[in-house]
Coordinates of C-alpha atoms and ligand atoms in Angstrom, one line a residue:
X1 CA 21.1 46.3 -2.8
X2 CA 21.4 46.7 -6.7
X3 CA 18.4 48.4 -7.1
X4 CA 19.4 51.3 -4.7
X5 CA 23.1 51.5 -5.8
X6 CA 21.5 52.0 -9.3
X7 CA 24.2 49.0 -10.7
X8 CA 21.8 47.4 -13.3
X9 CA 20.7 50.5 -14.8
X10 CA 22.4 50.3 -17.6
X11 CA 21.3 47.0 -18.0
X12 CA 17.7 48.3 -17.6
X13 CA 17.9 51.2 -20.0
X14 CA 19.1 48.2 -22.6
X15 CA 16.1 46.5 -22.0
X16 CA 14.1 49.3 -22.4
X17 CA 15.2 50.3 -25.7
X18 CA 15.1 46.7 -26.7
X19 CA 10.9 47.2 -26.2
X20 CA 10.8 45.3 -22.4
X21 CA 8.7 46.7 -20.4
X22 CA 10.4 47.7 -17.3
X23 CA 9.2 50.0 -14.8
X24 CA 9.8 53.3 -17.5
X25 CA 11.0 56.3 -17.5
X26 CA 9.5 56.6 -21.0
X27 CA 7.9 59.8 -20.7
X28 CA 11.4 61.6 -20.9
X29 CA 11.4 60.4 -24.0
X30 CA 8.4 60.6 -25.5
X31 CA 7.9 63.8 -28.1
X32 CA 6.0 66.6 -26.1
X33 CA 3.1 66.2 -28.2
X34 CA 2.7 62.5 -27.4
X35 CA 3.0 62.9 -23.3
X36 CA -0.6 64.4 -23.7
X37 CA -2.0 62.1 -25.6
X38 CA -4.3 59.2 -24.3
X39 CA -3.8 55.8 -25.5
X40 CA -5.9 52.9 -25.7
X41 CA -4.5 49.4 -27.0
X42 CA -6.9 46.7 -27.7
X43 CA -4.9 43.4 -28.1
X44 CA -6.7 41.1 -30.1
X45 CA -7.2 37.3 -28.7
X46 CA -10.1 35.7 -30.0
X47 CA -7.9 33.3 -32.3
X48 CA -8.5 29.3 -31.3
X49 CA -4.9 28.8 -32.2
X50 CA -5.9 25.5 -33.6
X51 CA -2.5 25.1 -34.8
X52 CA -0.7 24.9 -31.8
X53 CA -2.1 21.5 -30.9
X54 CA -2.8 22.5 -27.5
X55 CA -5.6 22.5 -24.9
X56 CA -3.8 26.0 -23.4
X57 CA -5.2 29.0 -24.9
X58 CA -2.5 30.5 -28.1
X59 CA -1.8 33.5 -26.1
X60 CA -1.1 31.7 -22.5
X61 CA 1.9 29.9 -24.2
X62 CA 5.0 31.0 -22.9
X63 CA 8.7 33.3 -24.1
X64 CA 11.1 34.1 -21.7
X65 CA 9.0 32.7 -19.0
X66 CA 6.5 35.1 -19.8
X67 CA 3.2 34.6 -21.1
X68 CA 2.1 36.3 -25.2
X69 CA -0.5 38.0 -23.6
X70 CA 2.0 39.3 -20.6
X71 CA 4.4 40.7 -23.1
X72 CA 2.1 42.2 -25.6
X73 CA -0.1 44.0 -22.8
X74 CA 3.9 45.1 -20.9
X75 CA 4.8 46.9 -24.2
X76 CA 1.5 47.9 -25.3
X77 CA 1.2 49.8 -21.0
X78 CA 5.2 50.4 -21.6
X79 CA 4.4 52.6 -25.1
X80 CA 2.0 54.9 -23.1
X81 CA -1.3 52.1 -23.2
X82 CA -3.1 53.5 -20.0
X83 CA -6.6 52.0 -21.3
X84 CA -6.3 48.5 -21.8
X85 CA -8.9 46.0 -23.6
X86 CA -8.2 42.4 -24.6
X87 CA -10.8 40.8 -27.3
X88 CA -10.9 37.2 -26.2
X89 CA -12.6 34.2 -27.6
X90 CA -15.9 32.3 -25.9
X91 CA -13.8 29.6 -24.1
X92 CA -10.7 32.0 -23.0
X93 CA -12.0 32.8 -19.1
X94 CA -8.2 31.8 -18.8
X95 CA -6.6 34.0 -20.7
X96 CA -8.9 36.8 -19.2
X97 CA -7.5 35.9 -15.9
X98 CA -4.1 36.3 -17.1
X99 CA -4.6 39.9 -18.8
X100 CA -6.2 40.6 -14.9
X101 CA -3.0 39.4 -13.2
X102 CA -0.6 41.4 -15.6
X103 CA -2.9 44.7 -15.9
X104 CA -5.5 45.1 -13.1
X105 CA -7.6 47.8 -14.7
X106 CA -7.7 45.7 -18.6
X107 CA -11.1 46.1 -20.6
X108 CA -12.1 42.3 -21.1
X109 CA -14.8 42.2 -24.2
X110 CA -15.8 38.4 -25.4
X111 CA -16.0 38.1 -29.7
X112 CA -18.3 35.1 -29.7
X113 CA -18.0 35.0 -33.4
X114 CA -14.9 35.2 -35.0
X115 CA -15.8 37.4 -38.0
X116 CA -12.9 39.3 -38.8
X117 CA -10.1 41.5 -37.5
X118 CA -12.4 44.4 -37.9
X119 CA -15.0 42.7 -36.1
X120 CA -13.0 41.5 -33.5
X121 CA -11.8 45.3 -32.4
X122 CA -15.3 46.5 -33.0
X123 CA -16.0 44.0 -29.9
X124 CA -14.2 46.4 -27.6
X125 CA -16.7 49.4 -28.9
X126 CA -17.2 50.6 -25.2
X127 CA -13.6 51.3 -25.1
X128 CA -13.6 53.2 -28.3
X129 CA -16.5 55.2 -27.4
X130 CA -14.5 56.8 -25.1
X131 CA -12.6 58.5 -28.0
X132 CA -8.8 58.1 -27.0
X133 CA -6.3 60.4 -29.2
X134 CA -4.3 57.4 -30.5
X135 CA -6.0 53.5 -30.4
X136 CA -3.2 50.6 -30.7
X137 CA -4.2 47.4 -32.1
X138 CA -1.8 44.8 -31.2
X139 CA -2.2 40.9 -31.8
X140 CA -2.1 38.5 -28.8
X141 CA 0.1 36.2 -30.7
X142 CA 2.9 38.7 -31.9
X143 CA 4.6 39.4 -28.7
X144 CA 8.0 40.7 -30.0
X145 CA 6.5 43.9 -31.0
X146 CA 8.7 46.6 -29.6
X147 CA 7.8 49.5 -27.1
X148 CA 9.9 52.0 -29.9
X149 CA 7.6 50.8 -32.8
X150 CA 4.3 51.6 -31.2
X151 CA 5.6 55.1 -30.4
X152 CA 6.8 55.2 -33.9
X153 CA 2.7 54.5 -34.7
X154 CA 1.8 56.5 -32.4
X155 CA 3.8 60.2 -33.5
X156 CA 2.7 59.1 -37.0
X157 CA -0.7 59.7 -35.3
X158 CA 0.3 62.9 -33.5
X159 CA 1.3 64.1 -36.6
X160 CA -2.2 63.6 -38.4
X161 CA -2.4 60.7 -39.8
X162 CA -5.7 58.7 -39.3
X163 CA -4.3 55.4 -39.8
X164 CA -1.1 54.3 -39.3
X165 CA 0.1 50.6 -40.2
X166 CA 3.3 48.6 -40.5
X167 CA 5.1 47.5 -43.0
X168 CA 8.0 44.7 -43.4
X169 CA 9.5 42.8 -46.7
X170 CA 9.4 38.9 -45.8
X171 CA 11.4 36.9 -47.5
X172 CA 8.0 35.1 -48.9
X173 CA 5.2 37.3 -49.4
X174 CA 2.4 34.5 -49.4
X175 CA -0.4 34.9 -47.5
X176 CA 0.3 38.5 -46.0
X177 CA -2.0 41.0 -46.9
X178 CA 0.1 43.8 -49.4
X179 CA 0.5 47.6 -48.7
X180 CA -0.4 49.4 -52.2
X181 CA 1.1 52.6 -52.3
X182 CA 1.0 55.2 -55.3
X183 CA 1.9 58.6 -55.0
X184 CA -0.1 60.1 -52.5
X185 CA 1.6 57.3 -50.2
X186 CA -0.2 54.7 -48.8
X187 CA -3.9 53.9 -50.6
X188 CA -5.1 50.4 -49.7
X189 CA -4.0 47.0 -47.7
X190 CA -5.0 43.7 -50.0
X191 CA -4.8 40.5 -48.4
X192 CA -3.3 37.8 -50.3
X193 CA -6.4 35.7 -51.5
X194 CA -8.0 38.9 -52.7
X195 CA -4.9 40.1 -54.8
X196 CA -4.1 40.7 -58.6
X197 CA -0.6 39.5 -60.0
X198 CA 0.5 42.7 -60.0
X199 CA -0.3 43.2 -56.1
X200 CA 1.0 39.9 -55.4
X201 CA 4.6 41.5 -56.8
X202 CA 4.7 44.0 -53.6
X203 CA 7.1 43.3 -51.4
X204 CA 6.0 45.2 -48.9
X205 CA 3.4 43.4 -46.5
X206 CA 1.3 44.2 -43.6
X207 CA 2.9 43.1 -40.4
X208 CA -1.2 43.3 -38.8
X209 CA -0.8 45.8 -36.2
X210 CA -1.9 49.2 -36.3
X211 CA -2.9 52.6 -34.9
X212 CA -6.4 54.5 -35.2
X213 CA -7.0 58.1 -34.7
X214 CA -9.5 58.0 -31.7
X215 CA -11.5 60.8 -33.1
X216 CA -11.9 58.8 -36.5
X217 CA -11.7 54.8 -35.1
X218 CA -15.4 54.5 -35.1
X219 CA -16.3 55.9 -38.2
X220 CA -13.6 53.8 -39.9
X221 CA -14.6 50.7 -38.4
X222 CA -18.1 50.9 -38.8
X223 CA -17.4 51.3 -42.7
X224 CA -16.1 48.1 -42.9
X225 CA -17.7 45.4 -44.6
X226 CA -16.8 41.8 -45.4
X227 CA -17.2 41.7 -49.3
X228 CA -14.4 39.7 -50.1
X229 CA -13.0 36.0 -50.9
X230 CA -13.3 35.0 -46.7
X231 CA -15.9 36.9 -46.2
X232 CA -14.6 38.4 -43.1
X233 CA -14.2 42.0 -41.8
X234 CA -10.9 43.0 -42.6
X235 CA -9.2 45.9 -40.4
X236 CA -6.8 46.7 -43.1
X237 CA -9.8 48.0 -45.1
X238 CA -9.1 50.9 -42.5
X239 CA -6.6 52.2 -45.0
X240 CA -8.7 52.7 -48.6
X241 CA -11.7 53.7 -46.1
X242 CA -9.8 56.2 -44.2
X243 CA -8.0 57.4 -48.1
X244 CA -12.1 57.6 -48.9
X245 CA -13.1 60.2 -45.9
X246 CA -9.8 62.1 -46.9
X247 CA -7.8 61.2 -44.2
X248 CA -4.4 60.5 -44.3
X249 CA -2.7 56.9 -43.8
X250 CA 0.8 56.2 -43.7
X251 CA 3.3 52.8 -43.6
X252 CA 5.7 52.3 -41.1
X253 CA 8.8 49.8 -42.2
X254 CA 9.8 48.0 -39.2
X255 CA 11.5 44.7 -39.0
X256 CA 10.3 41.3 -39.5
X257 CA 11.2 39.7 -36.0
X258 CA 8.9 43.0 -34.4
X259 CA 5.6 41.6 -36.2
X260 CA 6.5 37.6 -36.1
X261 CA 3.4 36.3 -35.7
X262 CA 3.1 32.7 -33.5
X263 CA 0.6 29.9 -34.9
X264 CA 2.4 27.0 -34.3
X265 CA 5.5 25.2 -31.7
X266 CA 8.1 25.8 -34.1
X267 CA 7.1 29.7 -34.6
X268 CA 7.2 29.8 -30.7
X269 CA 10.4 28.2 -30.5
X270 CA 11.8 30.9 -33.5
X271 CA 9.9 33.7 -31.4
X272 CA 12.1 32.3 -27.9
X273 CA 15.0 32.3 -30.1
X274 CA 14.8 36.1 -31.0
X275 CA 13.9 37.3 -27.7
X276 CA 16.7 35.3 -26.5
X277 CA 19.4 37.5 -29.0
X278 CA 17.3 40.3 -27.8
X279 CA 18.5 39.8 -24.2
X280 CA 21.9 38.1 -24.2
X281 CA 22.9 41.3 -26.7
X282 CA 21.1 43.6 -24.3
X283 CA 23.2 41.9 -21.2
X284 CA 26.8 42.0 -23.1
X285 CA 26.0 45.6 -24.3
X286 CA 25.7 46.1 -20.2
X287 CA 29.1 44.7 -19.7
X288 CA 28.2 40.8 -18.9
X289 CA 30.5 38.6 -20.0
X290 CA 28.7 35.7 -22.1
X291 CA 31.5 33.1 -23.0
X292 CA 28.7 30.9 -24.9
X293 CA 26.1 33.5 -25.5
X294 CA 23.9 31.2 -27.7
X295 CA 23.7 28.9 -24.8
X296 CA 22.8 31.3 -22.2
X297 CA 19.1 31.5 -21.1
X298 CA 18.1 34.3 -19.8
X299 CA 14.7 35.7 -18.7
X300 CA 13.3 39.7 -19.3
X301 CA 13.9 40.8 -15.6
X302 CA 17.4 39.2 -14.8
X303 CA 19.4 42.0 -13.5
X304 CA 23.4 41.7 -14.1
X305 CA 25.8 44.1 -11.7
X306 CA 29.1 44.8 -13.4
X307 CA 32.1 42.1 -14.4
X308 CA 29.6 39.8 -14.2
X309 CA 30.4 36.3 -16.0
X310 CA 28.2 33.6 -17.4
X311 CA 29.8 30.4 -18.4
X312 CA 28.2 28.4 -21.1
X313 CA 25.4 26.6 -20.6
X314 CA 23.4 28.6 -18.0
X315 CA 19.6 28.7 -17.4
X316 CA 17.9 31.9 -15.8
X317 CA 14.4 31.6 -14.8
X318 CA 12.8 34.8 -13.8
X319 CA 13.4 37.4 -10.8
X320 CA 17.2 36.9 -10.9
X321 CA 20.1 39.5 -9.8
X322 CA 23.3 39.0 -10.1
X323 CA 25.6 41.7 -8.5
X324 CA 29.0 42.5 -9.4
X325 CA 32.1 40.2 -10.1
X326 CA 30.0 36.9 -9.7
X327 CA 30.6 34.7 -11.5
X328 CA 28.1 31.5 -12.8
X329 CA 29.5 28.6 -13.7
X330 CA 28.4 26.2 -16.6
X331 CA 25.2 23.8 -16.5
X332 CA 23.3 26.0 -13.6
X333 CA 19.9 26.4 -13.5
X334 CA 18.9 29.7 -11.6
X335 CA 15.6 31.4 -10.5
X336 CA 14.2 33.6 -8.0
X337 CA 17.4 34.1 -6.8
X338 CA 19.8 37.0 -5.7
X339 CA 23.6 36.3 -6.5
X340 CA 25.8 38.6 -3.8
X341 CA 29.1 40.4 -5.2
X342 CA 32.1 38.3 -6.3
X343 CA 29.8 35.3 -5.6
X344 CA 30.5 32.1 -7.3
X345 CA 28.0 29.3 -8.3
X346 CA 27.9 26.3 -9.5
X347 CA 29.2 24.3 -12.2
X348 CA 26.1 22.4 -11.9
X349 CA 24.6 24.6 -9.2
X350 CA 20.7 25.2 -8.3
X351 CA 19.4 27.9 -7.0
X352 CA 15.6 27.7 -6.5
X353 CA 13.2 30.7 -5.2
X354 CA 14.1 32.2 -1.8
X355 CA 18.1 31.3 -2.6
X356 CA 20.1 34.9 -1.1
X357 CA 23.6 34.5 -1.6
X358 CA 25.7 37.1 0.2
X359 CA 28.8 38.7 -1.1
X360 CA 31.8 36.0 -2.0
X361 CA 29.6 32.9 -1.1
X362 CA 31.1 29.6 -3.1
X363 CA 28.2 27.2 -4.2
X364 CA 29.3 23.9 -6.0
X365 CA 28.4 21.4 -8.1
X366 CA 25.3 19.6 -7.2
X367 CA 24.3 21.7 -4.6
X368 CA 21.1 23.2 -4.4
X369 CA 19.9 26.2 -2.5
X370 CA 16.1 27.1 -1.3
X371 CA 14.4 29.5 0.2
X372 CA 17.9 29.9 2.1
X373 CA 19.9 32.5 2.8
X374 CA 23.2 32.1 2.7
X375 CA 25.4 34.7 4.4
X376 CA 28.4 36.7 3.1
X377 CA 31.7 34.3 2.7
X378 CA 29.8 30.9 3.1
X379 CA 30.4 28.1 1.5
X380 CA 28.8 25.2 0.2
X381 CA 31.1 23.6 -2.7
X382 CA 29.8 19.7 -3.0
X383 CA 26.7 17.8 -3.4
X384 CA 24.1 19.3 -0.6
X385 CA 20.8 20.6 -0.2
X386 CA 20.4 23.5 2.0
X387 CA 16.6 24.6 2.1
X388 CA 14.5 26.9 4.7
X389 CA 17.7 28.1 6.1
X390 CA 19.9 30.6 7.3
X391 CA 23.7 29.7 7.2
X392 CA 25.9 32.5 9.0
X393 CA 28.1 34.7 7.6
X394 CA 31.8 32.1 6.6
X395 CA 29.9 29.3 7.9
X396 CA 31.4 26.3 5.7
X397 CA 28.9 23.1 4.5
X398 CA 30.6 19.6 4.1
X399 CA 30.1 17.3 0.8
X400 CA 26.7 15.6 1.6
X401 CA 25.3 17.6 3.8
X402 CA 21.3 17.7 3.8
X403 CA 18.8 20.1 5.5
X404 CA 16.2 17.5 6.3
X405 CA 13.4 20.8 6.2
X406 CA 10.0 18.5 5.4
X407 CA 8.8 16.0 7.7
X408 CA 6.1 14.9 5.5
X409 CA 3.4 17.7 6.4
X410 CA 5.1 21.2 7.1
X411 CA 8.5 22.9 6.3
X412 CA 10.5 23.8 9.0
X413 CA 13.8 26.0 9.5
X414 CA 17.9 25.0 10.1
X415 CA 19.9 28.0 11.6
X416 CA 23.3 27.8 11.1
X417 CA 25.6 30.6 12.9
X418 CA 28.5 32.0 11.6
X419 CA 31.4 30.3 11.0
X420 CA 30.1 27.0 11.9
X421 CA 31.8 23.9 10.2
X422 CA 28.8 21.2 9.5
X423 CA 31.2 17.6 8.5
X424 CA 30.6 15.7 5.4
X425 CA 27.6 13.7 4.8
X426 CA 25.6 15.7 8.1
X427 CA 21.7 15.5 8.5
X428 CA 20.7 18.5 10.3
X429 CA 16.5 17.4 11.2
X430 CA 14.8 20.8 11.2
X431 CA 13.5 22.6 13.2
X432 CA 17.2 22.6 14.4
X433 CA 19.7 25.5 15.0
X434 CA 23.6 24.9 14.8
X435 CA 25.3 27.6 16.8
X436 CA 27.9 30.0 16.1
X437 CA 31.2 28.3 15.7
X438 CA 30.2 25.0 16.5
X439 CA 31.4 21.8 14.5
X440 CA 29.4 18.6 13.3
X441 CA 31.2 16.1 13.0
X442 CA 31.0 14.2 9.5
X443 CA 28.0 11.8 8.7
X444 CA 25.6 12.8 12.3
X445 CA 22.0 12.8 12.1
X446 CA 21.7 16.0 14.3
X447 CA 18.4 16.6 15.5
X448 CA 18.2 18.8 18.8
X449 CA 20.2 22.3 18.7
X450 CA 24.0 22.3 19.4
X451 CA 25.0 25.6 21.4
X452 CA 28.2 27.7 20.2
X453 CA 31.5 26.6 19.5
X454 CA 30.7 22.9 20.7
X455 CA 31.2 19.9 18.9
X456 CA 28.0 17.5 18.2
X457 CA 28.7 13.8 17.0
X458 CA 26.4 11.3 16.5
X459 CA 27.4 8.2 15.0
X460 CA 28.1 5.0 16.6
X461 CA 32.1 4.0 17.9
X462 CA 34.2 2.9 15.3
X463 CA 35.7 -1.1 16.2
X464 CA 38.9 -1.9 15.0
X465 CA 39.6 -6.0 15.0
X466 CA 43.3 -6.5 14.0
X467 CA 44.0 -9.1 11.8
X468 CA 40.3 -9.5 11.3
X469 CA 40.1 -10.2 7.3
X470 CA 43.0 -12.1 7.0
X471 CA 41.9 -14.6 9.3
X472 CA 38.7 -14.8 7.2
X473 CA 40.1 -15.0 4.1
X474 CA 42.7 -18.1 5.5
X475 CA 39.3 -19.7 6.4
X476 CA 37.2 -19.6 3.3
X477 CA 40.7 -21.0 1.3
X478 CA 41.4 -23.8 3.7
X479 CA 37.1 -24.6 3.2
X480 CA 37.3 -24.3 -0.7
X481 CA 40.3 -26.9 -1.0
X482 CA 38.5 -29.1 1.3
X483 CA 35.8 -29.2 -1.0
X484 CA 38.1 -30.2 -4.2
X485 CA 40.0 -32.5 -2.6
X486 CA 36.2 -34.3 -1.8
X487 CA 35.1 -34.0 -5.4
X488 CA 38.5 -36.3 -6.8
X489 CA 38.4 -39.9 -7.2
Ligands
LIG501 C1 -3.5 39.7 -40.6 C2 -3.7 40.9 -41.6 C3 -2.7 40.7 -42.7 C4 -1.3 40.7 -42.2 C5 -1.1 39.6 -41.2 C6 0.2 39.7 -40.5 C7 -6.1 41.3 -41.5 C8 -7.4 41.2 -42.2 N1 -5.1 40.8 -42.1 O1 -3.8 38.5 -41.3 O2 -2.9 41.8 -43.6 O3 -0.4 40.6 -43.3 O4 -2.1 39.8 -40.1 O5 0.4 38.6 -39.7 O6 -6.0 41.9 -40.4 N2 -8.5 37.8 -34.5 C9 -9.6 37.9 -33.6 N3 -10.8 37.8 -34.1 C10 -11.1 37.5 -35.4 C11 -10.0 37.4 -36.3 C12 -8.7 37.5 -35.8 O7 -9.4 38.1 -32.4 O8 -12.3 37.4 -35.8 C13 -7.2 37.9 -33.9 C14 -6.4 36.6 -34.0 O9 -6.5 35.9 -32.8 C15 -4.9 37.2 -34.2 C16 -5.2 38.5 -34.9 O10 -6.5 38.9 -34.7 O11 -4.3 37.5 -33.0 C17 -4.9 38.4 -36.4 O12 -5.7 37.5 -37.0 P1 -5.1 36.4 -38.1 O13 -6.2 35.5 -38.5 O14 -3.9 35.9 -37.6 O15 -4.9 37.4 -39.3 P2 -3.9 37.1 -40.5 O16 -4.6 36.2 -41.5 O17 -2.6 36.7 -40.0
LIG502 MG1 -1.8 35.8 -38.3

């Protein structure tokens, strides 16, 4: 298995440094001063997302098959997060199920009013009582966020700054709050609406997410008031109030795609489309052959062996591995599925949860695989359904050929040995087991088990009747000039 051979490290070890939380090694990397330090990230969640049109919670819609809240909770966990907390709106019981499923041990805290950034983190006060060396605030709906930024955030911390924020130049400004720096460094964050001109000039622009000295969070927070033009409690007053105690506060410039922010369908579809770069570059820099990479779905978890190739076209759900030398033909749709070495699937293949391919296995076009495992050297290369099932080791599937596994109330299994040769256009009724060697021949119905190396046939004795249609068409000639020769005067 992959895994154990170690093949899709590499791969891995892309992803990683791409910010995807995989199971880490982090901590090897991680300055020594950091290792020691406890983190807690509070994600914040209590946004109605009103601009998403939708009756699904903002932060339950979905990237790379993943949910916002599942990749912002995977880096925040993958950037050293032990302590979790999610702030969460009145109505979101959902989403706190789904911050339960991804991180067991996650801090849920309920903001029944939404009154301000500030406000909202101050919801999770039980978890900052605890005093954590460095506290993460991340957003719920800005899921791109890398695992290397937040450590970033985090050794600013470890090197003594109180507050630590980051920074980004958007092509527009509008509506971001501005970082005002002098030359101390960082002095203040102004949101837009409360901005002079001359703020309104910075470039420079909060991308929302920051880190908090644990020692200091409280103090900070509890300064905070809402005296300005929303009358809200801002978090990035954290920076003038910190400046005020005498703490330090410094920016962090990261890019704009790690802070992208999603309130809407189209900034979900633009947020897909950069995690999408973010993985196809991550699978080519592992040695996968993309012909069409723009065209290539892939999902955080697929796993690629070496000399792997993807034609154009190609859909990966999630829990995929593909193992060295396959190769995945254009227009398939794959998930949940292992791909053996030097396997080849599709054009126009399916392979649904459960599908094992073995090495050198040949699926075609329009054949879909289920829950099935399909043993090394098999092949199935036409139109066919193979579901609940074991087919044997160079076992070969004719055009047509259906598993009939449901019968309406229960699922139920097809064994097919090794080496068996199942005819075009077969039924095999499950539960039904096709032995070893043994042939069907094309177009039976085969419901009861056929033993080894035997032949089952089941379809009724062909009759040939010579001459037959001639005769029939002389008849129907001689009858139509009949009936002319009636119709003249
Ligand atoms: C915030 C920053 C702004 C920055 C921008 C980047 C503040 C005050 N402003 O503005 O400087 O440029 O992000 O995108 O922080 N939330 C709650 N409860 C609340 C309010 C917000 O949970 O009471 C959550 C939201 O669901 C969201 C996050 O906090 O996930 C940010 O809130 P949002 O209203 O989007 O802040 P911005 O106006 O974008
Ligand atoms: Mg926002």
């Amino acid at each position: 298995m992959l895994a154990e051979s170690g093949k899709p490290r590499l791969f891995l070890a892309l992803l990683r440094k791409l910010g995807y939380a995989v199971a880490s090694r982090t901590s090897q990397r991680v300055p020594d001063r950091m290792t020691h330090r406890s983190c807690l990230a509070i994600v914040l969640a209590a946004g109605e997302g009103t601009r998403m049109r939708s009756r699904t919670a903002k932060v339950q819609h979905r990237i790379g098959n993943r949910t916002l809240i599942d990749h912002v909770l995977s880096t925040a966990m993958a950037a050293g997060g032990a302590e979790l907390a999610v702030v969460i709106g009145p109505d979101h019981d959902a989403v706190a199920a789904e911050a339960k499923r991804i991180a067991p041990g996650v801090a849920i805290f309920k903001q029944t009013q939404r009154l301000g950034t500030a406000h909202a983190v101050l919801s999770a006060r039980a978890a900052l009582a605890k005093q954590p060396d460095d506290i993460l605030v991340m957003f719920g709906d800005t899921p791109l966020i890398r695992v290397e930024t937040l450590k970033q955030l985090r050794a600013a911390l470890a090197a003594g700054a109180a507050v630590a924020v980051l920074g980004f130049t958007p092509a527009d400004p509008a509506g971001y709050g501005r970082l005002v720096t002098d030359k101390t460094g960082l002095v203040a964050i102004r949101e837009h609406k409360d901005a002079n001109e001359a703020e309104r000039a910075i470039g420079l622009c909060n991308g929302g997410l920051m880190a908090l000295a644990g020692s200091h969070a409280l103090a900070i927070l509890e300064r905070i008031g809402n005296d300005n033009a929303n009358r809200e409690f801002y978090l990035t007053d954290a920076v003038a109030i910190a400046r005020d105690m005498g703490l330090s506060a410094v920016a962090i410039e990261t890019s704009e795609d790690d802070v992208r922010g999603i309130n809407t369908k189209a900034q979900l579809a633009e947020a897909e489309a950069v995690l999408q770069k973010r993985l196809r570059a991550a699978a080519m820099e592992a040695g996968v052959t993309l012909v069409a990479p723009d065209t290539v779905f892939l999902a955080t978890d697929t796993k690629f062996g070496k000399d792997v190739t993807v034609e154009p076209n190609v859909v990966f759900g999630p829990g995929v591995t593909v193992e060295d030398g396959a190769v995945i033909r254009s227009f398939s749709h794959i998930e949940g599925a292992h791909v053996g070495n030097g396997a080849r699937v599709g054009p126009f293949a399916r392979l649904r949860p459960g599908a094992q391919l073995g090495a050198d296995v040949h699926i075609g076009n329009f054949v879909e695989v289920k829950a099935a495992t399909i043993e090394d050297g098999a092949k199935a290369n036409h139109l066919a359904y193979i579901g609940d099932a074991r087919v044997g080791a160079g076992a070969n599937i004719g055009a047509g050929t259906i598993t009939c596994n449901y019968d309406g109330f229960a699922k139920h299994k097809t064994d097919i040995g090794a080496g068996a040769f199942i005819g075009t256009n077969s039924s095999l009724v499950a539960p039904v087991t096709i032995g070893a060697g043994a042939y069907i021949g094309s177009g039976s119905v085969i419901t009861k088990n056929v033993p080894a190396d035997a032949l089952a046939i089941e379809r009724a004795q062909q009759t040939v009747k010579d001459g037959w249609a001639k005769r029939l068409r002389e008849a129907r000639l001689l009858s139509k000039k009949g009936a002319a020769d009636a119709k003249k005067p």
